[in-house]
Amino acid sequence: MKLYFRPFACSLAARIALEEAELDAEFVQVPGDGRLSDGRHFSQLSPMGYVPAIETRGGFVLTEGPAVLTYIAELAPEGSLSFTGFSDAHYRMLGWLNFVSTELHKAVFTPLLGKTAGPEERAAALARVTKPFGVLAAHLAGKDFLEDKFTVADAYLLAVLNWCEASGVAIADWPVLLDYRTRLRARPSVVRAMNEEWPLLKAA
Ligand SMILES: N[C@@H](CCC(=O)N[C@@H](CS)C(=O)NCC(=O)O)C(=O)O
């Protein structure tokens, strides 16, 4: 397996999942110009140019974070990153993956972190954080994880919450989310994954 990533991008969630499940993978950092060392351009593997992309054990390249995370969860020892198929919690976890992807990643953070949004679009993106952060803060009050145990949805949410400072989102206004992020950052798989990528981010 090969995970194509950019440091501290949403692909960090996939690295955390691989670390958590102790699955072997090769990690390939996608350079800014997309030219891979094997001569291919990354867009040949991921047509939108997006990480994460994972070359699966079967040899095809899978893109789209929630699908990549679900794939890793299903390869992992049963129950270590997800719940049993057909259980209620399993579908709730899939719901959280979609929630993080649509309500936070794309609606809020992509415009705030990108270089193309003007002041109006940035203000609109910032305003869109209130409702989903409120929903999450209410849900996570008194809980360690989105569901009864750590899953790939927590890995994805953490990767996105890591962007708050760079985006101007005042996470401290939602103390439950700040505490959740602090706790997850202390998790050994998260520490390992972030320690791997931090020097790469600094060097990028
Ligand atoms: N729909 C995609 C979006 C992934 C995405 O936005 N990835 C960002 C990083 S978080 C990316 O690769 N952006 C292009 C770039 O950084 O050049 C998914 O869910 O995986």
mmCIF file of N, CA, C and O and ligand atoms in Angstrom, residues 6 9-10 49-52 64-66 101 105-106 156 163, ligand 1:
data_model
loop_
_atom_site.group_PDB
_atom_site.id
_atom_site.type_symbol
_atom_site.label_atom_id
_atom_site.label_comp_id
_atom_site.label_asym_id
_atom_site.label_seq_id
_atom_site.Cartn_x
_atom_site.Cartn_y
_atom_site.Cartn_z
ATOM 1 N N ARG A 6 0.152 15.139 1.576
ATOM 2 C CA ARG A 6 0.858 16.409 1.749
ATOM 3 C C ARG A 6 0.867 16.667 3.254
ATOM 4 O O ARG A 6 -0.138 16.373 3.941
ATOM 5 N N ALA A 9 -2.110 17.991 5.583
ATOM 6 C CA ALA A 9 -3.349 18.085 4.810
ATOM 7 C C ALA A 9 -4.327 17.051 5.385
ATOM 8 O O ALA A 9 -4.028 16.368 6.377
ATOM 9 N N CYS A 10 -5.475 16.906 4.757
ATOM 10 C CA CYS A 10 -6.465 15.946 5.258
ATOM 11 C C CYS A 10 -5.927 14.508 5.214
ATOM 12 O O CYS A 10 -6.430 13.634 5.921
ATOM 13 N N GLY A 49 -6.175 16.177 -8.388
ATOM 14 C CA GLY A 49 -4.912 16.600 -7.774
ATOM 15 C C GLY A 49 -4.944 16.550 -6.258
ATOM 16 O O GLY A 49 -4.073 17.090 -5.578
ATOM 17 N N TYR A 50 -5.948 15.894 -5.705
ATOM 18 C CA TYR A 50 -6.143 15.897 -4.259
ATOM 19 C C TYR A 50 -5.460 14.710 -3.570
ATOM 20 O O TYR A 50 -5.509 13.577 -4.066
ATOM 21 N N VAL A 51 -4.891 15.003 -2.393
ATOM 22 C CA VAL A 51 -4.594 13.954 -1.423
ATOM 23 C C VAL A 51 -5.804 13.897 -0.491
ATOM 24 O O VAL A 51 -6.523 14.891 -0.388
ATOM 25 N N PRO A 52 -6.041 12.763 0.181
ATOM 26 C CA PRO A 52 -5.283 11.527 0.099
ATOM 27 C C PRO A 52 -5.650 10.717 -1.137
ATOM 28 O O PRO A 52 -6.767 10.786 -1.636
ATOM 29 N N GLU A 64 -10.539 10.273 -2.455
ATOM 30 C CA GLU A 64 -11.637 10.771 -1.613
ATOM 31 C C GLU A 64 -11.464 10.270 -0.174
ATOM 32 O O GLU A 64 -11.615 9.084 0.120
ATOM 33 N N GLY A 65 -11.153 11.239 0.705
ATOM 34 C CA GLY A 65 -10.815 10.931 2.090
ATOM 35 C C GLY A 65 -11.738 9.935 2.784
ATOM 36 O O GLY A 65 -11.272 8.932 3.340
ATOM 37 N N PRO A 66 -13.054 10.173 2.797
ATOM 38 C CA PRO A 66 -13.914 9.226 3.515
ATOM 39 C C PRO A 66 -13.817 7.798 2.973
ATOM 40 O O PRO A 66 -13.868 6.834 3.751
ATOM 41 N N SER A 101 -16.371 16.047 6.140
ATOM 42 C CA SER A 101 -15.984 16.355 4.766
ATOM 43 C C SER A 101 -16.761 17.537 4.194
ATOM 44 O O SER A 101 -16.188 18.452 3.603
ATOM 45 N N HIS A 105 -14.641 20.530 6.254
ATOM 46 C CA HIS A 105 -13.485 20.570 5.348
ATOM 47 C C HIS A 105 -13.762 21.476 4.152
ATOM 48 O O HIS A 105 -13.092 22.494 3.947
ATOM 49 N N LYS A 106 -14.772 21.138 3.376
ATOM 50 C CA LYS A 106 -15.002 21.866 2.126
ATOM 51 C C LYS A 106 -15.736 23.185 2.334
ATOM 52 O O LYS A 106 -15.448 24.165 1.659
ATOM 53 N N TYR A 156 -10.153 12.012 11.110
ATOM 54 C CA TYR A 156 -10.455 13.043 10.105
ATOM 55 C C TYR A 156 -10.804 14.372 10.789
ATOM 56 O O TYR A 156 -10.303 15.431 10.405
ATOM 57 N N TRP A 163 -6.365 22.733 11.532
ATOM 58 C CA TRP A 163 -6.228 23.897 10.641
ATOM 59 C C TRP A 163 -6.803 25.170 11.244
ATOM 60 O O TRP A 163 -6.745 26.228 10.595
HETATM 61 N N1 LIG B 1 -12.868 15.600 -2.093
HETATM 62 C C1 LIG B 1 -11.530 15.338 -1.645
HETATM 63 C C2 LIG B 1 -10.890 16.628 -1.199
HETATM 64 C C3 LIG B 1 -9.467 16.420 -0.716
HETATM 65 C C4 LIG B 1 -8.724 17.733 -0.570
HETATM 66 O O1 LIG B 1 -9.311 18.808 -0.539
HETATM 67 N N2 LIG B 1 -7.428 17.615 -0.437
HETATM 68 C C5 LIG B 1 -6.603 18.803 -0.348
HETATM 69 C C6 LIG B 1 -5.718 18.741 0.887
HETATM 70 S S1 LIG B 1 -6.636 18.755 2.403
HETATM 71 C C7 LIG B 1 -5.693 18.874 -1.552
HETATM 72 O O2 LIG B 1 -5.059 17.904 -1.921
HETATM 73 N N3 LIG B 1 -5.661 20.062 -2.174
HETATM 74 C C8 LIG B 1 -4.861 20.320 -3.335
HETATM 75 C C9 LIG B 1 -3.565 20.940 -2.997
HETATM 76 O O3 LIG B 1 -3.234 21.074 -1.813
HETATM 77 O O4 LIG B 1 -2.815 21.272 -3.939
HETATM 78 C C10 LIG B 1 -11.504 14.323 -0.521
HETATM 79 O O5 LIG B 1 -12.484 14.245 0.232
HETATM 80 O O6 LIG B 1 -10.513 13.602 -0.382
#
